[in-house]
Coordinates of C-alpha atoms (C1' of nucleotides) in Angstrom, one line a residue:
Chain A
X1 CA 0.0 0.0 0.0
X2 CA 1.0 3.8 -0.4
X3 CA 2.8 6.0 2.1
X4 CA 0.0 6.9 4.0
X5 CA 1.5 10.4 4.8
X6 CA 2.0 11.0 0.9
X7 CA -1.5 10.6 0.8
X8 CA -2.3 13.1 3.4
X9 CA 0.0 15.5 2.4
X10 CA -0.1 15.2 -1.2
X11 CA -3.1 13.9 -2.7
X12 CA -2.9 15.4 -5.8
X13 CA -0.4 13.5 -6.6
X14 CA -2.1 10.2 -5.9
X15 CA -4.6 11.5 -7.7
X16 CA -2.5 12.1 -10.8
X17 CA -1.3 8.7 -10.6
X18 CA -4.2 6.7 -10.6
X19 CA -5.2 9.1 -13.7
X20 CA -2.6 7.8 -15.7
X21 CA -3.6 4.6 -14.7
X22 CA -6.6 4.9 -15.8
X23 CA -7.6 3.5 -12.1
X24 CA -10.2 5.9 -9.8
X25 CA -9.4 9.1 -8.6
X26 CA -12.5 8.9 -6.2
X27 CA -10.4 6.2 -4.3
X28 CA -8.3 8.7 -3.2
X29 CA -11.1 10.8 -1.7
X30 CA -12.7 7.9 -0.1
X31 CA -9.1 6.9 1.4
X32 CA -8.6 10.9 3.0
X33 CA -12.5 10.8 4.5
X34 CA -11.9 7.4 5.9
X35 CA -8.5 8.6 7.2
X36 CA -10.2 11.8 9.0
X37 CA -12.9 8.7 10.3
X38 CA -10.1 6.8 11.4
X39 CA -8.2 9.7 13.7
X40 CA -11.2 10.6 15.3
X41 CA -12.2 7.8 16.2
X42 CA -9.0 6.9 17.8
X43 CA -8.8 10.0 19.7
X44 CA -12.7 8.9 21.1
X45 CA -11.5 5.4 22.0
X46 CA -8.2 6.7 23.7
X47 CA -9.7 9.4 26.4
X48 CA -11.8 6.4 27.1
X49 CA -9.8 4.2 27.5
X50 CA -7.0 6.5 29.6
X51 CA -10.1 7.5 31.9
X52 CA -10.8 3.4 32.4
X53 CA -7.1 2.5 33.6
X54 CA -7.2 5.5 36.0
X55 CA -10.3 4.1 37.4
X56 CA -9.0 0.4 37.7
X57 CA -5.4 1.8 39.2
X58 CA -7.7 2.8 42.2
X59 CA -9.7 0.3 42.2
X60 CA -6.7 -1.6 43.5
X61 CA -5.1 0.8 45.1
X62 CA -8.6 1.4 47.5
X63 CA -7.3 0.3 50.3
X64 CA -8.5 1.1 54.5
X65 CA -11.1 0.8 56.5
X66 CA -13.8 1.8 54.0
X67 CA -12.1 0.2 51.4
X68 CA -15.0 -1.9 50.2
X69 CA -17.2 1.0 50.6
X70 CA -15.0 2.8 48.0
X71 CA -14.7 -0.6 45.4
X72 CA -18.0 -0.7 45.3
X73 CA -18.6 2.8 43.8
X74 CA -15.8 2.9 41.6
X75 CA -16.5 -0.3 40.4
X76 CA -20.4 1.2 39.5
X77 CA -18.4 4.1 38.0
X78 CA -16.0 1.7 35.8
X79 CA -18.1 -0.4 34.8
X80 CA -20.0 2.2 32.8
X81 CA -16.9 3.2 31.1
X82 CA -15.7 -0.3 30.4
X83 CA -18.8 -0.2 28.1
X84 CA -18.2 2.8 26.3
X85 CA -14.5 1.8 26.6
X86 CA -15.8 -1.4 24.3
X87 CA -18.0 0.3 21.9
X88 CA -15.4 2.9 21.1
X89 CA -13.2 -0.2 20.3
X90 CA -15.7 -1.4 18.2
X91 CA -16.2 1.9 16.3
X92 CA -12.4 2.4 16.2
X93 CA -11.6 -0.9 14.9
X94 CA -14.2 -0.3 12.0
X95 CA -12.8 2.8 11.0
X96 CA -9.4 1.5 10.9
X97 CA -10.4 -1.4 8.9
X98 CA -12.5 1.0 6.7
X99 CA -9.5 3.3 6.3
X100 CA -7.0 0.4 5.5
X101 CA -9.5 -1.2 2.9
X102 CA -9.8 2.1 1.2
X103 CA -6.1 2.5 1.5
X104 CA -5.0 -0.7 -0.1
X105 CA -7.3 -0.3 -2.7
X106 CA -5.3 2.6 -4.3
X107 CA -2.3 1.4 -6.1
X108 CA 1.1 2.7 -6.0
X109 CA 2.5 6.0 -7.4
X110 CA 3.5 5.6 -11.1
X111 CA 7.0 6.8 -11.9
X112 CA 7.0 10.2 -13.5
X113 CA 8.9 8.2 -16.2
X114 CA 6.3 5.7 -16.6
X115 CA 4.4 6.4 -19.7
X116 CA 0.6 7.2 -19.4
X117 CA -2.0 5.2 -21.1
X118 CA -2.4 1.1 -21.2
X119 CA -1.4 -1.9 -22.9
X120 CA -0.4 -0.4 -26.3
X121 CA 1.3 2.6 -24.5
X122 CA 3.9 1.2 -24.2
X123 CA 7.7 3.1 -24.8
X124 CA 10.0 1.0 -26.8
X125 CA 13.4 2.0 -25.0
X126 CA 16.1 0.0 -26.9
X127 CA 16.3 -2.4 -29.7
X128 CA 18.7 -5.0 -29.2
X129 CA 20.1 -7.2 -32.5
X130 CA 18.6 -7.7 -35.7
X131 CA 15.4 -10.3 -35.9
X132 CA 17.0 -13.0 -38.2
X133 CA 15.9 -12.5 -41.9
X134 CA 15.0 -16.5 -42.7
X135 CA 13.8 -15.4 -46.2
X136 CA 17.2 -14.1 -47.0
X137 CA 18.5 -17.4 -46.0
X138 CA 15.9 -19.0 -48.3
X139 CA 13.7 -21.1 -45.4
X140 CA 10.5 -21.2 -43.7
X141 CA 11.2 -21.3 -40.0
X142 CA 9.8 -23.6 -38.0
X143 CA 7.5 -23.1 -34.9
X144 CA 8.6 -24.3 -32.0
X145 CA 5.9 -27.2 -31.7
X146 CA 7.0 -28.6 -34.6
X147 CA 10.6 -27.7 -33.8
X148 CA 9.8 -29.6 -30.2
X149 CA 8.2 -32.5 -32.0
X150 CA 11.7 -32.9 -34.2
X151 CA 14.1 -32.4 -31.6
X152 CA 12.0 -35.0 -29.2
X153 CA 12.0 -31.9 -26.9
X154 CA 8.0 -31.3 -26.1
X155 CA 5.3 -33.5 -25.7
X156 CA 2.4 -31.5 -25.8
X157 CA -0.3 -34.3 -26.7
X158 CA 0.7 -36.1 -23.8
X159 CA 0.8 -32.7 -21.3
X160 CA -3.2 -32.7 -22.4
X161 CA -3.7 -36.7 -21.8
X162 CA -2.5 -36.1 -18.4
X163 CA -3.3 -32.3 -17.0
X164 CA -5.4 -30.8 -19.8
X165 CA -4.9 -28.6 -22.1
X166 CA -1.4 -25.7 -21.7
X167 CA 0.3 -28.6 -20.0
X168 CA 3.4 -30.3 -21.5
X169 CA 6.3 -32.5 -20.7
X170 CA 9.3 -31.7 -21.9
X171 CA 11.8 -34.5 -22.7
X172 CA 14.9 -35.4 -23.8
X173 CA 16.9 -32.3 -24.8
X174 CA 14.0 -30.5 -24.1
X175 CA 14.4 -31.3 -20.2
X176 CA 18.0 -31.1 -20.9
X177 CA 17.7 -27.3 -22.2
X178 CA 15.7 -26.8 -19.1
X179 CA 18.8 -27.8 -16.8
X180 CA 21.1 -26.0 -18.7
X181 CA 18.8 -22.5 -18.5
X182 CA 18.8 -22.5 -15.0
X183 CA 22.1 -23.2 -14.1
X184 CA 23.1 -20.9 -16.8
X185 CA 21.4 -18.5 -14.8
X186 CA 22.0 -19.5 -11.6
X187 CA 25.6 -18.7 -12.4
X188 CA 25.0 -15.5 -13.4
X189 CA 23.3 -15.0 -10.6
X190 CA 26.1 -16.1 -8.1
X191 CA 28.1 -13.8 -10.0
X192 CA 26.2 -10.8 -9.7
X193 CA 26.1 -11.8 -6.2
X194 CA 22.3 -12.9 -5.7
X195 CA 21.8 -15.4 -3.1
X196 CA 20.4 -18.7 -5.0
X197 CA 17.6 -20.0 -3.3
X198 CA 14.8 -22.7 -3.5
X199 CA 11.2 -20.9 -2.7
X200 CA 8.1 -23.1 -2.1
X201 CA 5.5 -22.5 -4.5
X202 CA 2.9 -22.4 -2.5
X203 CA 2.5 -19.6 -0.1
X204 CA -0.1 -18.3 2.2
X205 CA -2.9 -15.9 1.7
X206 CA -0.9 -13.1 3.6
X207 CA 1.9 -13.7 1.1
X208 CA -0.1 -13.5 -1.5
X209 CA -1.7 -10.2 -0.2
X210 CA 1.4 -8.1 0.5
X211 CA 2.4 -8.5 -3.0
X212 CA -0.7 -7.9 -4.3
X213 CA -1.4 -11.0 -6.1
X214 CA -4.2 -12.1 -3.8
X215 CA -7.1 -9.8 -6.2
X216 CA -5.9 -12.1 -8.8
X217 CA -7.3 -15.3 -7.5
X218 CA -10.3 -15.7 -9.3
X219 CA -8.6 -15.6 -12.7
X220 CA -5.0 -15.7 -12.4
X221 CA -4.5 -17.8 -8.7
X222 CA -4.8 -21.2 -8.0
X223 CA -6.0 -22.1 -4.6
X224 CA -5.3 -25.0 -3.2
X225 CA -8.5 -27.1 -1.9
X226 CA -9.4 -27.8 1.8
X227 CA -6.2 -25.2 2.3
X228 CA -6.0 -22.2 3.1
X229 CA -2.8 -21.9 0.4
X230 CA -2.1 -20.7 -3.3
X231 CA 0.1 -21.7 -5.5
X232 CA 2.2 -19.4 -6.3
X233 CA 2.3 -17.6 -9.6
X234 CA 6.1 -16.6 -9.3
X235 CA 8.9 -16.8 -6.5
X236 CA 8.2 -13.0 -6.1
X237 CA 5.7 -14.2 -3.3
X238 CA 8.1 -16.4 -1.5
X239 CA 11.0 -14.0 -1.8
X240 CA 9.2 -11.1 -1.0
X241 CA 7.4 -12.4 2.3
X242 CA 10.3 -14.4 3.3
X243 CA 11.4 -11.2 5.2
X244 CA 8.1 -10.3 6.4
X245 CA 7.7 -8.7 9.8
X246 CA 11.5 -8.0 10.0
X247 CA 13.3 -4.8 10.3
X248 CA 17.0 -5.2 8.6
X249 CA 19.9 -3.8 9.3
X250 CA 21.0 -0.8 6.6
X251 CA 24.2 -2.9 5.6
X252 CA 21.6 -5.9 5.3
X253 CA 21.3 -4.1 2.5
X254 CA 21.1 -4.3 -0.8
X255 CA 20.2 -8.0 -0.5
X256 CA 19.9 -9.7 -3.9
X257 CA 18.2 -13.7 -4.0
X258 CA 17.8 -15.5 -7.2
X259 CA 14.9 -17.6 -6.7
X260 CA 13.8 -21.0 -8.8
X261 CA 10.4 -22.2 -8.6
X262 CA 7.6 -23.7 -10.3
X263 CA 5.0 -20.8 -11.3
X264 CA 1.4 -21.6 -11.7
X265 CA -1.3 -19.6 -13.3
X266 CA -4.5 -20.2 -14.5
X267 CA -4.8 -17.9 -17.8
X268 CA -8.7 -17.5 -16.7
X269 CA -8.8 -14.4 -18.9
X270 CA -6.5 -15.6 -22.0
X271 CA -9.0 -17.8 -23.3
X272 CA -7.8 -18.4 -27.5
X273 CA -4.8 -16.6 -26.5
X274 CA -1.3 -18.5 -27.4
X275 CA -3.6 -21.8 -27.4
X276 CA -0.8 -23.3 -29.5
X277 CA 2.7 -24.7 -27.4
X278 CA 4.3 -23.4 -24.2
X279 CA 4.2 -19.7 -24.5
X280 CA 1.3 -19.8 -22.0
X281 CA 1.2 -22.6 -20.0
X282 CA 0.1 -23.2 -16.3
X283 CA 2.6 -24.3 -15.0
X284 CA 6.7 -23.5 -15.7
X285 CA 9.6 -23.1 -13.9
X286 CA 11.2 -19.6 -13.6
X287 CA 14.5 -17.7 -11.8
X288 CA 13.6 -14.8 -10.6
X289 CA 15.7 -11.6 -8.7
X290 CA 14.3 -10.0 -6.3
X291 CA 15.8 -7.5 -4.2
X292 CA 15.3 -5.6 -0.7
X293 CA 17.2 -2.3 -0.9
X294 CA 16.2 1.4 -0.2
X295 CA 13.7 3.9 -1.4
X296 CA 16.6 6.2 -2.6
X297 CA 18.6 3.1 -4.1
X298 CA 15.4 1.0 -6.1
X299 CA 15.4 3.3 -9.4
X300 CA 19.4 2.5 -9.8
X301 CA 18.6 -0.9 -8.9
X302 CA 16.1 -1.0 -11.0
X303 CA 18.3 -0.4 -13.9
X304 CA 20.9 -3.0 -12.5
X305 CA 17.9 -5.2 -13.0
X306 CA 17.3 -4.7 -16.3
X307 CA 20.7 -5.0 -17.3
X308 CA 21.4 -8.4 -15.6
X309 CA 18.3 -9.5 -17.7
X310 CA 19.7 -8.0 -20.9
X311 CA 22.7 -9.4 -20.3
X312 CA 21.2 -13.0 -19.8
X313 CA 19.2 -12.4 -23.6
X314 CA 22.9 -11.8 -24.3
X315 CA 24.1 -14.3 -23.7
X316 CA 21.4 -16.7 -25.2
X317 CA 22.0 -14.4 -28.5
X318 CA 18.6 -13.1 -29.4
X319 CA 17.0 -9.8 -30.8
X320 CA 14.9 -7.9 -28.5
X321 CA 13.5 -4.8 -27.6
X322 CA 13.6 -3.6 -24.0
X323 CA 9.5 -1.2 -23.7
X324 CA 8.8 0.6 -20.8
X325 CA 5.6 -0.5 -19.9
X326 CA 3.1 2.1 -19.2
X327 CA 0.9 2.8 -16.4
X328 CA -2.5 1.3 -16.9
X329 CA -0.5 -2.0 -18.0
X330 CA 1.6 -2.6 -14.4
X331 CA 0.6 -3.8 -11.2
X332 CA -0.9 -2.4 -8.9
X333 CA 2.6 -2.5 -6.8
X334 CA 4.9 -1.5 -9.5
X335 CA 5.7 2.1 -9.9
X336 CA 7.3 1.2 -13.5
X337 CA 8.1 -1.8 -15.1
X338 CA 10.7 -3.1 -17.7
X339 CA 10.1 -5.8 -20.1
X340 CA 12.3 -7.4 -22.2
X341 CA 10.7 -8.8 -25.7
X342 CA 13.2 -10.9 -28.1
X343 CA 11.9 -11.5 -31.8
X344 CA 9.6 -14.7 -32.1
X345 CA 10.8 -15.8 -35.4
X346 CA 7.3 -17.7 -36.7
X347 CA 5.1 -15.1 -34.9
X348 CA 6.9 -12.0 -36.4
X349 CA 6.8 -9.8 -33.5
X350 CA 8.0 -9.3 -30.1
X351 CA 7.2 -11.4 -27.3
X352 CA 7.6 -10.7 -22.8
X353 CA 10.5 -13.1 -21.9
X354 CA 11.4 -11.1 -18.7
X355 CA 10.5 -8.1 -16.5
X356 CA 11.8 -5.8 -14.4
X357 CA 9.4 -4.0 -11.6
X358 CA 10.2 -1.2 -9.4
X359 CA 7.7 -1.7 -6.4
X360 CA 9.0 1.1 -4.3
X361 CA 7.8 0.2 -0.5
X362 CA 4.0 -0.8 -1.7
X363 CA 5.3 -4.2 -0.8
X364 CA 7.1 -3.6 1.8
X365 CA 4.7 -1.5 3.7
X366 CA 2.0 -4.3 3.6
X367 CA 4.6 -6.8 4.5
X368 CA 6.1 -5.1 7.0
X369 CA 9.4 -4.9 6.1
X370 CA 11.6 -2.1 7.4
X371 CA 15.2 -0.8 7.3
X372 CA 16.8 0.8 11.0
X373 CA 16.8 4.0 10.6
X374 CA 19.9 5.7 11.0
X375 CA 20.6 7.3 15.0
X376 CA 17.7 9.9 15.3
X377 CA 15.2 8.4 12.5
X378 CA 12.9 6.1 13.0
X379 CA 12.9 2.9 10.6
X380 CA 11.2 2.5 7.3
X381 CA 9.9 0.3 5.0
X382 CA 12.8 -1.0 2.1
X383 CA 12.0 -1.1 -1.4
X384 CA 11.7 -4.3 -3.1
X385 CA 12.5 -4.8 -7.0
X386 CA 12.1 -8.0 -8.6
X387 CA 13.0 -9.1 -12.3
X388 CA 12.7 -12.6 -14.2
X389 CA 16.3 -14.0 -15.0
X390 CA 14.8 -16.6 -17.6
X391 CA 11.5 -17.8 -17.5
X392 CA 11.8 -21.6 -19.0
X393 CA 9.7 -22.1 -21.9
X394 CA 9.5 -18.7 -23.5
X395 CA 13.1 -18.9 -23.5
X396 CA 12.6 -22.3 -24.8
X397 CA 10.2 -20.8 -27.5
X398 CA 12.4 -18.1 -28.3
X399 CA 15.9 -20.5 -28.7
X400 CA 14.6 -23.5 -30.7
X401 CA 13.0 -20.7 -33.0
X402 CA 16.0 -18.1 -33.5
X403 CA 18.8 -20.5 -34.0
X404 CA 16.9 -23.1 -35.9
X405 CA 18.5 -24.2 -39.0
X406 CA 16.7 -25.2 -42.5
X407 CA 16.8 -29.3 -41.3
X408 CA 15.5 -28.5 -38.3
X409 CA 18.8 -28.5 -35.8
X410 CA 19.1 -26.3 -33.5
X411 CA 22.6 -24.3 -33.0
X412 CA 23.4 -23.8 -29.1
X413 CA 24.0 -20.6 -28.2
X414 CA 27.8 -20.4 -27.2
X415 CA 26.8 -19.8 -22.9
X416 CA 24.5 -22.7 -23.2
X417 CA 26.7 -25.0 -24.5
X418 CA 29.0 -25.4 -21.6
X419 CA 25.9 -26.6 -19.8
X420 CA 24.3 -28.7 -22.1
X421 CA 27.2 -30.6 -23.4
X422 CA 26.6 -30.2 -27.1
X423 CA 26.6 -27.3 -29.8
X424 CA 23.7 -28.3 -32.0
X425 CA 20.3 -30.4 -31.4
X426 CA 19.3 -32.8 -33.6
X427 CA 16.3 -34.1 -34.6
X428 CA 15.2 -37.4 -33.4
X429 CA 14.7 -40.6 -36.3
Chain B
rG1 C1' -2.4 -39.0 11.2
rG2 C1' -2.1 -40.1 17.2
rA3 C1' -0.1 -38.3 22.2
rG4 C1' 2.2 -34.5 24.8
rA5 C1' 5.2 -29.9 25.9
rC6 C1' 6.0 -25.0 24.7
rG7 C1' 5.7 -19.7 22.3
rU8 C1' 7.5 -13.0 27.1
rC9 C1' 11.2 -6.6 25.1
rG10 C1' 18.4 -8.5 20.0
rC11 C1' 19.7 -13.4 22.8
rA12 C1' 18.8 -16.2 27.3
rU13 C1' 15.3 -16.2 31.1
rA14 C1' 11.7 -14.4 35.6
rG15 C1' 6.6 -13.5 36.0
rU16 C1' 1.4 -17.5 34.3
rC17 C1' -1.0 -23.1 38.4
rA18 C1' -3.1 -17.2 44.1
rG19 C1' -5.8 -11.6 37.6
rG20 C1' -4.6 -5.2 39.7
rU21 C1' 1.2 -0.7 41.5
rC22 C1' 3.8 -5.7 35.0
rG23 C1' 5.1 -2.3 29.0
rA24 C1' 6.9 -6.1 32.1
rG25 C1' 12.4 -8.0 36.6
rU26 C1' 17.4 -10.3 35.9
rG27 C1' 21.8 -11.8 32.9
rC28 C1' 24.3 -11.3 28.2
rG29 C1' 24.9 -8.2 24.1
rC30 C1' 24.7 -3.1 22.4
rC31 C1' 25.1 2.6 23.1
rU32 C1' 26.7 7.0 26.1
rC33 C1' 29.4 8.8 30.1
rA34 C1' 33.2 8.2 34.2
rC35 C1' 37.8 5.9 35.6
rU36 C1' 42.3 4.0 33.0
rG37 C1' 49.1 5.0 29.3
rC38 C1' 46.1 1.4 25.5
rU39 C1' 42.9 -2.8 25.9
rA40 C1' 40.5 -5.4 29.5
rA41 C1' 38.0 -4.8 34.1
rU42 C1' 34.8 -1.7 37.0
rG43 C1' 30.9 2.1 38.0
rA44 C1' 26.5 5.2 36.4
rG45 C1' 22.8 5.8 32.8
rG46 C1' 20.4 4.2 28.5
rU47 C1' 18.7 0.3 25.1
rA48 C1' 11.3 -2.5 21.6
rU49 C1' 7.5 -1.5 17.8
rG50 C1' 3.3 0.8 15.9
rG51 C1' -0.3 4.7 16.4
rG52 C1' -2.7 9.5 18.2
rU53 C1' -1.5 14.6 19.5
rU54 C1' 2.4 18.0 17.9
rA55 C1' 6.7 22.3 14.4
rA56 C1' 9.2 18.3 17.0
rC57 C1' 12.4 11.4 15.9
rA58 C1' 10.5 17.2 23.2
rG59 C1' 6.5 15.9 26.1
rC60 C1' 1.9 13.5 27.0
rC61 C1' -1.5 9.5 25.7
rC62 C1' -3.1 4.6 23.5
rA63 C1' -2.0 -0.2 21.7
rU64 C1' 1.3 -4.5 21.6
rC65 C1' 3.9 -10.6 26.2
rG66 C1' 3.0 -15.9 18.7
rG67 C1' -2.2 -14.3 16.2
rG68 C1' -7.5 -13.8 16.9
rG69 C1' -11.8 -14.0 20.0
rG70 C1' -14.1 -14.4 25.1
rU71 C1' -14.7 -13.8 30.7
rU72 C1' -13.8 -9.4 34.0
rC73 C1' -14.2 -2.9 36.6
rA74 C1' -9.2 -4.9 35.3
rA75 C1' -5.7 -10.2 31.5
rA76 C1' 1.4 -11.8 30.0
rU77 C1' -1.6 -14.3 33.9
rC78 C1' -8.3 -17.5 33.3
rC79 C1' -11.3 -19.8 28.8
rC80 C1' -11.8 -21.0 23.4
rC81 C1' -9.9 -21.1 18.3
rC82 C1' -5.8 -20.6 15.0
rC83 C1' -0.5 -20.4 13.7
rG84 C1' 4.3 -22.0 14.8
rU85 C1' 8.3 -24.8 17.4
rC86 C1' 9.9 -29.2 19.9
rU87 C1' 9.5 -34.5 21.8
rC88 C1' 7.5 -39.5 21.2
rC89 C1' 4.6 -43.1 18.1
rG90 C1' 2.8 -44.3 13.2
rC91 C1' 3.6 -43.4 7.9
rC92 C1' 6.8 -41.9 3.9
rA93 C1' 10.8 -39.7 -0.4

RNA sequence: GGAGACGUCGCAUAGUCAGGUCGAGUGCGCCUCACUGCUAAUGAGGUAUGGGUUAACAGCCCAUCGGGGGUUCAAAUCCCCCCGUCUCCGCCA
């Protein structure tokens, strides 16, 4: 959620946000009401309550020869209070709940840089390579179905047979090339100095709701039956509520962890979309950065995160464009977002492999996740910034079909090789 | 899955089975000061978080003893539920 001050000093500014968004300005004037609610009714509750323990600290104290004389009209006197005491609770409590729904409703402050508008709004920052021109080379690429078929690499007849349709095994080299992806960028990773770790993929509804993935559950979420759990959707959820209710240290930070998990989404709302092989799947395996650092460090981090994923694209040696994504198109924690598209040979455009968000301390404010303060300030909430290293099949997708040649091999990129122990897939009989 | 024990201020603990002056004692750690040629030792003081009020991270007030609810004038303390940890049994990779 938002810096609650910002939005009592500056609510114009929340207001311009959630313009660009294209979200509700009217939240914002909901959230202030609620806020004036909330303070007076905690000012109500508090004389109350101060006037209660005064009475009760002489209720003990009443001591002497009258003494029960004395306890039994305070006791008549507190006893009345105790039950304004409780409804001013009551009132308080509702109010505060009123004023935190209202609050968490409003999404965080786009970056000035962030471009207005939605989806197609998008700001195409860099172009990276050259889309390979297979016309010039004189063949019809393949897709990567077919391409998977040959190589023995996806089974996608058999994912439906066994988990319905957008499920797939992958086999042979295609489980291989799976391997070889993620320790490809687990070592980068390392490297960079990220911290590699192995997230569950299931979290808690808590852990889904600080990182604001919870409002997705109906279309994006799976929930697990009989349990109160979800699987998650990325390691975002682990990583980012694996320091929940903690206050770190200032040289704690930055701290970076690389993250592999399985991710899970339903695609609810993608019905026809991508129907054909992995690029939208339920369920795939994906590392992901994510980072706790401060407010003032998160936009150069930011950047750092971007680069670390252009670098890994780099290294897999394919075209892509790097878009700012613009407001209306991020989540409702991100403050701007980077996503890196390479060139989908058979589909002729750009497709999301990675990206990059900037979630400021919208996270870490409903985690409750704080930084000491230096001597004299109190502590705050970090920034966290997370950023997909390679997300398995879409990298998949976007290998098979860039360095696919006319027989339908596949050339290993140079950085793969090392880990999958052979410079060209074949195709199977 | 069955049986039981436990969860207190960075760490370790006291307080719970007799409810009130307990936001909470002690030791360690940490910070400041004093003493000391330096270090160590010693002595004095300080050392949680969130919120309200406020110019104030001065003061005052409220909340918080795993989380939530209940009993009571009053709950760390009594009752219920949940979460977590540990031990034993069963099962299992």
């Amino acid at each position: 959620m938002i810096d609650p001050r910002i939005l009592r000093d500056e609510p114009d500014r929340v207001r311009a946000s959630q313009r660009k968004r294209g979200a509700s300005e009217s939240l914002v004037d909901g959230a202030l009401a609620a806020d004036q609610a909330r303070r007076a009714s905690i000012a109500t509750f508090e004389e109350l309550r101060a006037e209660q323990k005064a009475l009760g600290k002489q209720v003990a104290q009443a001591k002497g020869p009258d003494a029960a004389e004395m306890k039994a009209e305070l006791l008549a006197r507190t006893k009345a209070v105790a039950a304004q005491v409780k409804e001013a609770e009551a009132a308080q409590r509702e109010a505060e709940d009123a004023w935190t729904t209202a609050l968490k409703q409003i999404r965080n402050i786009a970056a000035d840089e962030t471009p207005a508008g939605g989806e197609d709004d998008f700001v195409v920052l860099e172009t990276v390579g050259t889309p390979r021109d297979f016309a010039a080379e004189g063949f019809e690429p393949r897709d990567h179905v077919e391409l998977g078929k040959l190589l023995g690499a996806i089974d996608l007849e058999r994912g439906a047979k066994v988990a319905g349709s957008r499920f797939y095994f992958l086999t042979g080299v295609g489980a291989e090339l799976e391997f070889a992806l993620i320790n490809l960028a687990m070592e980068q990773a390392r490297e960079a100095g990220f911290i590699p770790v192995i997230a569950p993929a299931l979290a808690r509804p808590e852990a889904m709701a600080g990182t604001g993935f919870l409002d997705q559950v109906d279309d994006g979420v799976y929930k697990i039956e009989g349990d109160d759990l979800y699987l998650v959707g990325t390691s975002e959820v682990p990583l980012a509520a694996y320091h929940s209710d903690e206050i770190l240290d200032t040289d704690f930070l930055p701290r970076r962890y690389a993250g592999y998990s399985s991710c899970f989404r339903k695609e609810a709302g993608s019905a026809g979309k991508d129907t054909q092989g992995i690029i939208r799947v339920h369920q795939f395996e994906k590392v992901e950065m994510f980072v706790y650092t401060s407010l003032e460090d998160a936009a150069a981090e930011h950047e750092r995160l971007l680069q670390w994923e252009k670098d890994f694209l780099d290294k897999l040696e394919l075209a892509y464009q790097v878009i700012d994504v613009a407001a209306g198109d991020l989540g409702p924690s991100a403050v701007r977002k980077f996503d890196c598209e390479a060139w989908i040979p058979t589909q002729g455009k750009y497709r999301e492999l990675t990206s990059a968000s900037n979630c400021t301390d919208f996270q870490a404010r409903r985690l409750n996740i704080r930084q000491r303060g230096a001597e004299g300030e109190s502590n705050r909430p970090v920034a966290t910034l997370n950023g997909t290293l390679t997300a398995i099949t879409r990298a998949i997708v976007a290998v098979l079909e860039t360095h696919q040649q006319p027989d339908g091999s596949v050339r290993v990129p140079k950085a793969l090789q090392k880990w999958l122990g052979r410079e060209v897939l074949t195709p199977i009989a």
